[in-house]
XYZ file of C-alpha atoms in Angstrom:
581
model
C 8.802 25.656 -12.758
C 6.181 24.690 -14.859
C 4.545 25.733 -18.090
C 1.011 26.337 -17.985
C -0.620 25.402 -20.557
C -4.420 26.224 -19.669
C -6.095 28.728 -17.369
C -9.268 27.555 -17.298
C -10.450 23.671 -16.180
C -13.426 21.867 -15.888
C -14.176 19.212 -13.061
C -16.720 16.888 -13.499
C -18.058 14.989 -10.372
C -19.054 11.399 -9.675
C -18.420 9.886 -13.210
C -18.871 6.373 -13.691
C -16.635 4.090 -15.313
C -18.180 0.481 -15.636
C -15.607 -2.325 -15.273
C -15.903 -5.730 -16.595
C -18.476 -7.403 -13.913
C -20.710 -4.644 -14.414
C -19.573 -2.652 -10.843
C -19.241 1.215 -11.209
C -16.889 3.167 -10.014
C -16.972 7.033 -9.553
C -14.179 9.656 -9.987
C -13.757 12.899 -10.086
C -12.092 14.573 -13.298
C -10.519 17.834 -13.417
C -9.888 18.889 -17.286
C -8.507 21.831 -19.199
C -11.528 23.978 -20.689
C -11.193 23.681 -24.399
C -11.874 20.895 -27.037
C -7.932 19.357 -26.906
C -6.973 15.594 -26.006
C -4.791 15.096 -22.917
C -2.807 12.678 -21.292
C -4.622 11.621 -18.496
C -3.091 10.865 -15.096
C -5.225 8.604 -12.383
C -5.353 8.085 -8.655
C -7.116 5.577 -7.918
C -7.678 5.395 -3.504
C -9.920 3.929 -0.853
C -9.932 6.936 1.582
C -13.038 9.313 -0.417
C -12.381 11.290 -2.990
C -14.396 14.085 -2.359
C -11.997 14.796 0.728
C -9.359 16.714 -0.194
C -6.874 15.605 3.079
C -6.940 12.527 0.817
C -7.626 13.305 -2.629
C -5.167 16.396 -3.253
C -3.239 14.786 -0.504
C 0.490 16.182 -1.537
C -0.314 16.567 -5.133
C -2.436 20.170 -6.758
C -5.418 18.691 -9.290
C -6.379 21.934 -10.289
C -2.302 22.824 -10.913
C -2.193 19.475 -12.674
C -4.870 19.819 -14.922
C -4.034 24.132 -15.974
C -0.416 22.429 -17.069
C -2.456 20.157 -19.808
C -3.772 17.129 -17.848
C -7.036 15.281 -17.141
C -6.878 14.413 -13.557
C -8.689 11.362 -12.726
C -9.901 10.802 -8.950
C -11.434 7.206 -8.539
C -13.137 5.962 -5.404
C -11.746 1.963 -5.747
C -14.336 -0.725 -5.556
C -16.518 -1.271 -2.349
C -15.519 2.731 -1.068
C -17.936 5.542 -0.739
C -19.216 6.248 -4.005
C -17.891 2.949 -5.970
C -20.205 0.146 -6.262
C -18.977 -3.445 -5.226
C -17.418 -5.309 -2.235
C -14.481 -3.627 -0.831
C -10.881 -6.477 -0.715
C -8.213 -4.840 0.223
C -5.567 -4.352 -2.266
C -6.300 -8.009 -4.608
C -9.312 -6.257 -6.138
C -7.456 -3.437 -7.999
C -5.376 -5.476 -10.406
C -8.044 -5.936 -12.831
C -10.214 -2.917 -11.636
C -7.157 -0.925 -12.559
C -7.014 -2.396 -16.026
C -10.160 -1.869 -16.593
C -10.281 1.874 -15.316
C -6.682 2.724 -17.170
C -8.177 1.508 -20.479
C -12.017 3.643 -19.648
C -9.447 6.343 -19.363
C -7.846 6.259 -22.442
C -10.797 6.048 -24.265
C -12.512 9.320 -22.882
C -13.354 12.177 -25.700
C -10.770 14.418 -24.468
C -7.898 11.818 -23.693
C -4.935 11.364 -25.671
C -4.895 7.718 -25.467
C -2.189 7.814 -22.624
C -2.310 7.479 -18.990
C 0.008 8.076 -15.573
C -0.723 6.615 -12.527
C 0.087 8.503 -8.819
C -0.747 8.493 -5.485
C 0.964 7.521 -2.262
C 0.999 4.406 0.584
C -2.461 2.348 -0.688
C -2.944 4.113 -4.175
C 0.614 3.438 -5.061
C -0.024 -0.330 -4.654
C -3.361 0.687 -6.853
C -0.669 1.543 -9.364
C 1.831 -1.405 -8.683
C -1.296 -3.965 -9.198
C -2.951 -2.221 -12.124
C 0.664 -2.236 -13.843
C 1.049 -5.950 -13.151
C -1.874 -6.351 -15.576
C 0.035 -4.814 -18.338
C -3.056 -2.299 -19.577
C -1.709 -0.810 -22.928
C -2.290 2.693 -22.104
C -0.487 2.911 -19.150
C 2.680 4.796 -19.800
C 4.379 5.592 -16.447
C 3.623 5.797 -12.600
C 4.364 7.526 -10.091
C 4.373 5.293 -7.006
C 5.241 7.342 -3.629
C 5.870 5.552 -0.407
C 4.159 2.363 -0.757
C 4.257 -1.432 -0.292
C 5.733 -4.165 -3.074
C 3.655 -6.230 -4.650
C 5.068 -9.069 -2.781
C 5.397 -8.294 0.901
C 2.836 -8.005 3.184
C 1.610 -4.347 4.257
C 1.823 -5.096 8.284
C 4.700 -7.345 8.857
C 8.576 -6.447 8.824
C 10.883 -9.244 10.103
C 8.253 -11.681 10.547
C 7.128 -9.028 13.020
C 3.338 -8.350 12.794
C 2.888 -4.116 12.748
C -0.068 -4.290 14.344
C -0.814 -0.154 15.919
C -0.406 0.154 12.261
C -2.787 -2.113 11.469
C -4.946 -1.384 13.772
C -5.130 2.614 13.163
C -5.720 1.989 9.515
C -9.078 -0.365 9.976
C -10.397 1.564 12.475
C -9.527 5.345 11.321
C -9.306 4.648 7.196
C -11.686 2.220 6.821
C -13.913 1.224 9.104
C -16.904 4.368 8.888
C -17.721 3.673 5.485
C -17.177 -0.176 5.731
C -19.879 0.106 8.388
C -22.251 2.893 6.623
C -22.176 0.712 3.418
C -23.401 -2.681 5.952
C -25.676 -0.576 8.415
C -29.035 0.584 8.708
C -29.093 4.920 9.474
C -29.702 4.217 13.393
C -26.749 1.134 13.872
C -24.535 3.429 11.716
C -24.822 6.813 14.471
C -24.028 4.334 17.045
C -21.004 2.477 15.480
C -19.496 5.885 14.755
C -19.908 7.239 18.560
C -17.944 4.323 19.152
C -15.456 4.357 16.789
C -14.496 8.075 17.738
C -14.629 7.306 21.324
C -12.312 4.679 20.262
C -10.146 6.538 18.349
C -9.722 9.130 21.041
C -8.136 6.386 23.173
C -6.363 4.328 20.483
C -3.583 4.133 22.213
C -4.500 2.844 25.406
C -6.546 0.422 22.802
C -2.921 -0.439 21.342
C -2.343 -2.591 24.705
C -5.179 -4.848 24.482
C -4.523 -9.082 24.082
C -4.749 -10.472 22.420
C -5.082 -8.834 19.712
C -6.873 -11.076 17.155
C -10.201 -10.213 19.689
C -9.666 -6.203 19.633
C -12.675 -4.608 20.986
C -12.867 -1.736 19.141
C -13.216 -4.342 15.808
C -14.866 -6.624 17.292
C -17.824 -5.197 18.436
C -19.121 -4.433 15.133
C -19.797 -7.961 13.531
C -19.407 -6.406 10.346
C -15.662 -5.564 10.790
C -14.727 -9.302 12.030
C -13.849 -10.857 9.078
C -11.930 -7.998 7.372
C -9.735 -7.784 9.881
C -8.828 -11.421 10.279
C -8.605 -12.136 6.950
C -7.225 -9.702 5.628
C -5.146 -7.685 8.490
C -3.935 -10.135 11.005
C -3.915 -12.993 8.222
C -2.679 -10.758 5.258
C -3.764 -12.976 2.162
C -2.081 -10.554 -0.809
C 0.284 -13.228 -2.277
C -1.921 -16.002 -1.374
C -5.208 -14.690 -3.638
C -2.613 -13.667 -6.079
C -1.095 -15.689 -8.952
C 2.506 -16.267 -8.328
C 3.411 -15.911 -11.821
C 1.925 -12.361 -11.745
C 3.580 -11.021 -8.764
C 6.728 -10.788 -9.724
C 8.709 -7.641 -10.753
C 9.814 -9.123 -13.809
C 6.100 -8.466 -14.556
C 6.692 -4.486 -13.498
C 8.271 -3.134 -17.191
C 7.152 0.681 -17.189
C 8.763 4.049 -16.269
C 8.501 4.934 -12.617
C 9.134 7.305 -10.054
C 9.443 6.344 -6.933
C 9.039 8.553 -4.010
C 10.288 7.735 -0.450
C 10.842 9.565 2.956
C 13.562 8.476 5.725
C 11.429 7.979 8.670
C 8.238 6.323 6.091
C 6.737 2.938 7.171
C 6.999 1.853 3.354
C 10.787 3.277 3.621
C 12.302 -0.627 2.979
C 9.550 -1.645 0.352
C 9.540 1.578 -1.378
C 13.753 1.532 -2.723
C 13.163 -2.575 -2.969
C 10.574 -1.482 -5.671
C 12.736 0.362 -7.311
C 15.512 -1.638 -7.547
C 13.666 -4.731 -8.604
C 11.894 -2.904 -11.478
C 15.293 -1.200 -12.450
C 16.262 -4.836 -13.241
C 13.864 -5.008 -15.860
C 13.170 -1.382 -16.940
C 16.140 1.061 -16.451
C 13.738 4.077 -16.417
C 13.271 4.416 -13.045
C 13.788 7.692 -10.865
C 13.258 7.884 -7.093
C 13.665 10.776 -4.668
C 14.122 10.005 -0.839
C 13.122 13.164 1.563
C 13.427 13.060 5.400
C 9.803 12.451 5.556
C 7.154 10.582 7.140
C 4.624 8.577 5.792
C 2.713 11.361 3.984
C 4.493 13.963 6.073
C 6.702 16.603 4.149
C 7.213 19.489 6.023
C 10.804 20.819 7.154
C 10.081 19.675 10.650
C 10.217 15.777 11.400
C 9.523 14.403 14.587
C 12.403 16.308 17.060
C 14.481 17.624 14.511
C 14.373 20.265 11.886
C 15.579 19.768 8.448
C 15.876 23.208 6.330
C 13.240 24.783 4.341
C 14.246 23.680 1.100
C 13.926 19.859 2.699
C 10.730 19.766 2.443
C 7.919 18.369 -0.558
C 7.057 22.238 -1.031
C 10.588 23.566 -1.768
C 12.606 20.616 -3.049
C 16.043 21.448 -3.301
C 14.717 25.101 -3.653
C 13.757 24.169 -7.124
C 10.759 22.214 -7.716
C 7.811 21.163 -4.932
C 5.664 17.179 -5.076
C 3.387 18.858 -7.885
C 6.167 20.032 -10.627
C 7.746 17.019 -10.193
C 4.870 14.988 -11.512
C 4.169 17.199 -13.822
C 7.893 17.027 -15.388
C 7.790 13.454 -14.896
C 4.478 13.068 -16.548
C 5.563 15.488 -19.388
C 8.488 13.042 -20.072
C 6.157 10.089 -21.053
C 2.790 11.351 -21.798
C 3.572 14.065 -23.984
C 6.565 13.289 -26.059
C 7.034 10.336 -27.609
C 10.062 9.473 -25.331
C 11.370 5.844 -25.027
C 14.448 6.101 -22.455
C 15.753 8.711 -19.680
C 18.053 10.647 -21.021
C 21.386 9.432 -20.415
C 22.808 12.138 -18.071
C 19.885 12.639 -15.896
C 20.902 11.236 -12.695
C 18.202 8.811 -11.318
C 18.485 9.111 -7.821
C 18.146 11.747 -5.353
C 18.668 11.787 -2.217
C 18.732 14.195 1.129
C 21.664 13.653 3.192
C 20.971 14.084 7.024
C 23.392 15.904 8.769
C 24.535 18.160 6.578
C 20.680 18.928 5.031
C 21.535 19.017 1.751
C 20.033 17.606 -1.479
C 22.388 15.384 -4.125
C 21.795 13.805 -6.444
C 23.374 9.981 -7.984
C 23.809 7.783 -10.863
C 22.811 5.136 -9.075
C 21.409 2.732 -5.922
C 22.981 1.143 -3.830
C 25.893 3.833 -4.479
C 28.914 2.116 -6.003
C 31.818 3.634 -4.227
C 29.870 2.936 -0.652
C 32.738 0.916 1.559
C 30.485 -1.685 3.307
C 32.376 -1.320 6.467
C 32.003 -3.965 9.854
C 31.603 -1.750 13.292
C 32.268 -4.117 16.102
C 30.250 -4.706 19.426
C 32.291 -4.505 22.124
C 32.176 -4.446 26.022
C 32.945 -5.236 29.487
C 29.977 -7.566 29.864
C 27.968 -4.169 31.340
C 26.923 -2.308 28.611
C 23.376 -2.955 29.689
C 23.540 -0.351 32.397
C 26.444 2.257 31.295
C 26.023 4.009 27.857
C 29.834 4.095 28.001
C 31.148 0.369 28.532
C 29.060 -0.898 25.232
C 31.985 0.173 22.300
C 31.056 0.317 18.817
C 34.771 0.238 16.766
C 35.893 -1.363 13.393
C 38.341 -3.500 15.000
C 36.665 -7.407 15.363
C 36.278 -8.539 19.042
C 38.985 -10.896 20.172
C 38.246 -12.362 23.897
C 35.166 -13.716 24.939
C 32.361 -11.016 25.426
C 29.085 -11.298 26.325
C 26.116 -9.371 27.731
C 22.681 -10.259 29.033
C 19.646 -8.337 29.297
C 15.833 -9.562 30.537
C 12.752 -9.081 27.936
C 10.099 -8.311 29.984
C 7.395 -8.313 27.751
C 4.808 -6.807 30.523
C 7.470 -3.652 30.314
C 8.152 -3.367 26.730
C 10.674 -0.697 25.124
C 8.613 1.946 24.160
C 8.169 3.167 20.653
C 9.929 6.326 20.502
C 10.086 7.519 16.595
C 10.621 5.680 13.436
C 9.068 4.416 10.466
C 5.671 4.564 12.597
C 1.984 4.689 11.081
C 0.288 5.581 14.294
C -3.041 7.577 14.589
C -2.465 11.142 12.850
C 0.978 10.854 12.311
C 2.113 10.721 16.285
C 5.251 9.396 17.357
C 6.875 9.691 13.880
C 10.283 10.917 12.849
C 13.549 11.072 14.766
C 13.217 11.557 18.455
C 15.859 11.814 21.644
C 16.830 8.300 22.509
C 18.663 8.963 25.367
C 15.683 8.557 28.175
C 15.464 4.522 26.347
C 19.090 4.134 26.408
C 18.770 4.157 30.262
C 16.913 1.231 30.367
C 17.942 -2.322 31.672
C 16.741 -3.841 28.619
C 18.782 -1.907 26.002
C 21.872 -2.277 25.063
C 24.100 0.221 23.576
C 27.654 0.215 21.510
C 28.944 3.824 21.103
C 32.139 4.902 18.835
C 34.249 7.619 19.548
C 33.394 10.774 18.643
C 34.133 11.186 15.055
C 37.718 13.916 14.478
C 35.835 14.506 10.395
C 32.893 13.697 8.678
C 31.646 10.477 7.940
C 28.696 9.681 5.574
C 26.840 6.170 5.889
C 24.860 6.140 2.899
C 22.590 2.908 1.784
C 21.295 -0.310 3.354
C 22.261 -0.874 6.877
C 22.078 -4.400 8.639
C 23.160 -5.496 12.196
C 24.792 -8.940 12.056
C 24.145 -10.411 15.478
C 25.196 -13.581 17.653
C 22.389 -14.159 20.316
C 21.085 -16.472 22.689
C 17.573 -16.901 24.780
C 16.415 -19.048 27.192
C 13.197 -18.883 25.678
C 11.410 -20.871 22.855
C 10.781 -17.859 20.882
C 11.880 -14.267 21.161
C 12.775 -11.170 19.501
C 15.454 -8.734 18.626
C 15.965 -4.817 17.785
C 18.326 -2.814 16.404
C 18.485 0.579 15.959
C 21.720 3.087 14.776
C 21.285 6.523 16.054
C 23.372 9.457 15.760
C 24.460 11.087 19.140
C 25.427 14.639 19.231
C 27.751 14.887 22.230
C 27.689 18.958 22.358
C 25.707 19.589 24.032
C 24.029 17.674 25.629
C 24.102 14.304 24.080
C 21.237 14.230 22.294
C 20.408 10.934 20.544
C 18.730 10.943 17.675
C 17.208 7.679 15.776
C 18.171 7.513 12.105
C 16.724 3.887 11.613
C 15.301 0.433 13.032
C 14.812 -3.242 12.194
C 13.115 -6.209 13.990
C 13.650 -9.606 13.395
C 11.381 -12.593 15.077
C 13.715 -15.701 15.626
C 11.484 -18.545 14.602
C 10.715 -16.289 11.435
C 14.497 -15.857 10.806
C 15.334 -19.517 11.190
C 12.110 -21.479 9.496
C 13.952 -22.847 7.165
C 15.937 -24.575 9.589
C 13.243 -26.308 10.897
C 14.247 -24.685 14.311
C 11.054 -24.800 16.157
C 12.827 -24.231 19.536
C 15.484 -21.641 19.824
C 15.945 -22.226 23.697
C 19.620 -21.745 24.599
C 21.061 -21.723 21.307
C 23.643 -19.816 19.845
C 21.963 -18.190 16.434
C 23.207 -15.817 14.221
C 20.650 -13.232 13.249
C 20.751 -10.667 10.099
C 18.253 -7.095 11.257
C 17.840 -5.328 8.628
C 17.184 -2.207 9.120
C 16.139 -0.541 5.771
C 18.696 3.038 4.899
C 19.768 5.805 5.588
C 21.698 8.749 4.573
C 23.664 10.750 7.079
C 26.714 12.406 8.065
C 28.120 11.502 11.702
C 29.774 15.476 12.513
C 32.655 15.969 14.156
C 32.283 15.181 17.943
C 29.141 12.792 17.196
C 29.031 9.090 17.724
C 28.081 6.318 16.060
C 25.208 4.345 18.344
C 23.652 1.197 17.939
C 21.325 -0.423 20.189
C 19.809 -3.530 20.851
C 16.675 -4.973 22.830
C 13.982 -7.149 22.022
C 10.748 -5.035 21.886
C 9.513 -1.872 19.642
C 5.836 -1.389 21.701
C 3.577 -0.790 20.097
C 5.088 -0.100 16.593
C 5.368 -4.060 16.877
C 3.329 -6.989 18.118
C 5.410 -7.598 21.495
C 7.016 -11.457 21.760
C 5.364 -13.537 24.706
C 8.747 -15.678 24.676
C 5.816 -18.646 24.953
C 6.195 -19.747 21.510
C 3.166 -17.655 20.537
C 2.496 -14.587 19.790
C 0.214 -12.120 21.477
C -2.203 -12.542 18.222
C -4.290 -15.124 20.324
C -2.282 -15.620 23.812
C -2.307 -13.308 26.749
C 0.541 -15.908 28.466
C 3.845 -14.018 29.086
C 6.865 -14.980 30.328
C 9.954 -13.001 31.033
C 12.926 -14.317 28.439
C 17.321 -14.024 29.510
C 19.067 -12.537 26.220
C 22.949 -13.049 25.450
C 24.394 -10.693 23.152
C 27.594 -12.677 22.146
C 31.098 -10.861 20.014
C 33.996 -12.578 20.229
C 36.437 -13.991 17.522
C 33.782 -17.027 16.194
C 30.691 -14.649 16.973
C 31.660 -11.166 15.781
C 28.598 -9.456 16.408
C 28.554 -6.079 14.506
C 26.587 -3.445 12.161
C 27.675 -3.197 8.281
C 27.684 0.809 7.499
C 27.899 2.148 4.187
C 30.389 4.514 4.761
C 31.035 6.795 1.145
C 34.982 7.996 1.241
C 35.371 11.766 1.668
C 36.197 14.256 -1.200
C-alpha cells in the first residue's frame, strides 16, 4: 500500500480561481498541514462538490492529500458555486487551462498537476489536455467519453433513458435554482422528484424531443435540444483540436465491463497510445461508477472489486502510485516491464495482467449463424459453429416497435444505477422477435478476449430499421442460465450514409455491430449465444421503421426482418478467442 507521508491536512472551502473572462470558479482543497510544495491533483465536475456521493465519488481526498497531495475539487463553470453559464462539456477546454495553470501557481504547489475523475470529469480532463496547459503532467481518466464521439449516441442510435436521467437527475435542480426565483424553484423541484419517481414510465413518452418532464420548465428547453438530443461537441469544437494526435500525456485509463463509456473508454486509450506510449488502463467488471463484487445478477469475487483490486491495491492507491510516477519523480517513460494493461477475466474471476491491447496472440475467429429457418421460436434450431453456412438459410422475425425488446442489463446509465450489469436472458430469448444461434457446449475452456463484432446480412421491408446483437454466455447446468456479456446497435441509414442509401426497403445489406469487448471464459458445458433483434427499449431510442425516428414522430409501423447466412452472405460473430496454455 501506500506511504503516508502526512498525518495532518488542511481543507480549505470555496476558493476561487479567476479564469480568463473574469468568471470564478470555486473548489475545495484538501492539503497536507505543513509549509511543503505538492503536486497537486484536480477534479474538476458539474455534479457539486460539496457532496461527497460525487466529490469523493470512488476516490479518498483526505487519503490523497495525508500521502503528499493537494487535492483540488472544482465546481465547473455555470454549477453550484462557479460563476458563469453552464455548456456542457465545450466550456472546459479553456476553463481547464486556465484552472490547471491557477493550480500550479498556488503557494504550496510544486508546479505540477494530475487530473482524475470519472464519466463527465474525465472528459474535463480529456478537454483541458487538448489545450496543452504546461503543468499538466498526467491524468487519470476513468470511464468516460472521447473527445470525438458524442456522449448519447452508439451506432447512430440516440441513448436517450440515458440522456434523459442525466438532465433531469444531474442537472436540472441547480440549472433551475441558478434561473428561478425562491417560490418557481420549490415548485420545479416537487416536480422534478415526482418525475423522477416515475422516470421510467417517463422513458415511454413520444416523441421524445417534447418530454414533459423538460419541457415544462422553459428554462430546460434549450439545453436539452441543443445540447442532448442535438449533441453539438464536435460541431462548437475546432477540428484541428479534437484529435488524439493532440492527446500527448501519461494516462490511466479506467474502464468497467458492463460501463456505458465501456467502447469510448479503451478507444481512448488506444488512440493516445499512438502518440504517447505511456498509457495504463485497468478494465473491472463494473458499472458505470459501480465497483462492488456484485454486478447486476452475478457475483464476481471479493478481490474483483475497486476496494480490493487483485487483493492488492483499491481505486485510491492506484492513483496515488500512478500520480507518484509523474508528479513526484522526474520520470519520462513507464518502465519497460510494467505491463500496461490489466484486465479481469469473467468466468474464471481472476485478475491478469498484459503487454498490450488488442492482445496479439488473440485468433480473430468467424462463428457461423446457422438454422432451419426457425430459430425465431426454438433456442435450439438457431446454431452458432465455426464452419461457414453452405445452403440457403434464412430467418424472419417482425419489429414491432409498440412491443419493443426490453432492456435487460448492459452498458445502461439508467436512474440510480437500475438495470445495469449482466442479467438472465433467457425470459427475452423466448420472444418472437429474437433470434438466437447457440454452440455446443464447450468439452474445455475457451477465452474470447478483445473487440467483438457481429458481421450480419439483413433485409427489411421497411425504409429504415434497426438491428441488435448481443453474445451471452449460457450456463447449461443447471438451469440454463443466460447471462449477457455485451451488446451493440447499429441504425441502417446511419450504417449506410455514405452510400447515399436513403431507402433500405427490401435490400440485401451487410451490416458490421459492434459491440465494444469483453473478456471471458466459456466453461466446460457452457455455450456460446448470440442474439439478434432490432430493439434495446429503452437503453435506445426505438426505430419507427417510418424513416424517422421517434425524436419528433409518434407514427409506427411494424417492419419484416431477414436474417440471411448462406455461402455469398455468411452472417457470423468474429470472437477473439486467446489459445490455451
Amino acid at each position: 500500500m501506500e506511504k503516508e507521508e502526512s498525518k495532518q491536512i488542511i481543507v480549505d472551502r470555496e476558493v476561487p480561481c479567476t479564469v480568463r473572462d473574469g468568471v470564478k470558479l470555486y473548489a475545495n482543497i484538501y492539503r497536507p498541514n505543513d509549509a511543503g510544495a505538492y503536486p497537486v491533483l484536480l477534479c474538476r465536475l458539474p455534479y457539486n462538490k460539496n457532496l461527497s456521493d460525487f466529490s469523493h465519488r470512488y476516490i479518498d481526498p483526505i487519503r490523497t492529500a495525508i500521502n503528499g497531495f493537494v487535492v483540488i475539487i472544482q465546481d465547473v463553470r455555470g454549477r453550484f458555486a462557479s460563476e458563469g453559464e453552464f455548456e456542457p462539456f465545450v466550456q472546459e477546454s479553456t476553463d481547464g487551462y486556465d484552472t490547471v495553470e491557477w493550480a500550479a501557481d498556488l503557494p504550496y504547489s510544486n508546479g505540477k498537476v494530475g487530473m482524475f475523475g470519472l464519466s463527465y470529469y474525465g472528459f474535463t480532463q480529456l478537454y483541458a489536455s487538448l489545450e496543452k496547459p504546461p503543468s499538466l503532467k498526467a491524468i487519470f481518466p476513468a470511464m468516460t467519453g472521447s473527445i470525438y464521439s458524442e456522449a448519447f449516441n452508439k451506432g447512430g442510435v440516440f441513448q436517450f433513458a440515458a440522456a434523459e436521467t442525466w438532465i433531469l437527475d444531474s442537472i436540472a435542480p441547480d440549472y433551475l435554482k441558478r434561473k428561478q426565483d425562491t417560490s418557481t424553484y420549490a415548485e420545479s423541484m416537487k416536480e422534478i422528484i415526482s418525475d423522477l419517481d416515475q422516470i421510467e414510465e417517463w422513458h415511454d413518452y413520444k416523441p421524445i424531443n417534447q418530454w414533459p418532464p423538460v419541457m415544462k420548465h422553459p428554462e430546460l428547453r434549450e439545453l436539452f435540444t441543443k445540447h442532448i438530443t442535438k449533441e453539438h461537441i464536435t460541431e462548437t469544437l475546432s477540428k484541428e483540436k479534437l484529435t488524439s494526435a493532440n492527446l500527448t500525456i501519461p494516462a490511466f485509463h479506467l474502464a468497467g465491463w458492463y460501463d456505458n463509456f465501456l467502447g469510448s473508454t479503451i478507444m481512448n486509450y488506444e488512440d493516445m497510445k499512438k502518440t504517447d506510449d505511456n498509457q495504463k488502463m485497468i478494465i473491472g467488471p463494473w458499472a458505470h461508477g459501480m465497483f462492488h463484487s456484485e454486478i447486476g445478477e452475478r457475483s464476481f469475487g471479493v478481490n474483483s472489486s475497486g476496494s480490493s483490486i487483485d487483493g492488492e491495491d483499491d481505486l485510491t492507491s492506484l492513483h496515488i502510485k500512478w500520480f507518484d510516477y509523474w508528479l513526484k519523480h522526474d520520470h519520462t517513460s513507464l518502465s519497460n516491464n510494467d505491463d500496461p494493461v490489466q484486465i479481469f477475466v469473467m468466468g474464471i474471476n481472476q485478475w491478469r495482467s498484459e503487454k498490450e491491447w488488442p492482445l496479439n496472440r488473440a485468433i480473430m475467429t468467424p462463428f457461423y449463424f446457422h438454422s432451419d429457418g426457425h430459430a425465431n421460436t426454438n433456442l435450439e434450431s438457431g446454431t452458432l459453429t465455426t464452419v461457414p453456412p453452405a445452403e440457403k438459410q434464412t430467418d424472419q422475425f417482425i419489429h414491432d416497435p409498440e412491443n419493443p425488446v426490453p432492456t435487460n442489463g448492459g452498458g445502461v446509465l439508467f436512474y440510480n444505477g437500475r438495470n445495469a450489469g449482466p442479467r438472465d436472458q433467457s425470459e427475452i430469448e423466448t420472444r418472437n422477435d429474437v433470434v438466437v444461434y447457440t454452440s455446443q457446449p464447450m468439452d474445455t475452456p475457451l477465452e474470447v478476449t478483445g473487440w467483438i463484432k457481429v458481421v450480419l446480412w439483413a433485409a427489411t421491408d421497411a425504409p429504415d430499421t434497426d438491428f441488435t446483437a448481443k453474445l451471452v454466455d449460457v450456463d447449461v447446468l443447471p438451469d440454463g442460465t443466460a447471462y449477457n456479456l455485451t451488446e451493440g446497435i447499429v441504425r441502417a441509414s446511419f450504417a449506410n450514409k455514405e452510400n447515399e442509401q436513403e431507402n433500405l426497403k427490401d435490400k440485401v445489406v451487410k451490416y458490421e455491430i459492434d459491440l465494444w469487448a469483453t473478456s471471458n471464459v466459456f466453461l466446460p458445458g457452457h455455450k456460446i449465444r448470440i442474439e439478434i433483434a432490432s430493439s434495446n427499449y429503452p437503453w435506445y431510442d426505438v426505430n419507427p421503421n417510418t424513416g424517422k425516428t421517434t425524436l419528433d414522430t409518434t407514427v409506427m409501423v411494424k417492419a419484416t426482418q431477414t436474417i440471411l447466412h448462406d455461402s455469398e452472405h455468411p452472417s457470423h460473430v468474429v470472437l477473439p478467442v486467446i489459445p490455451g496454455e
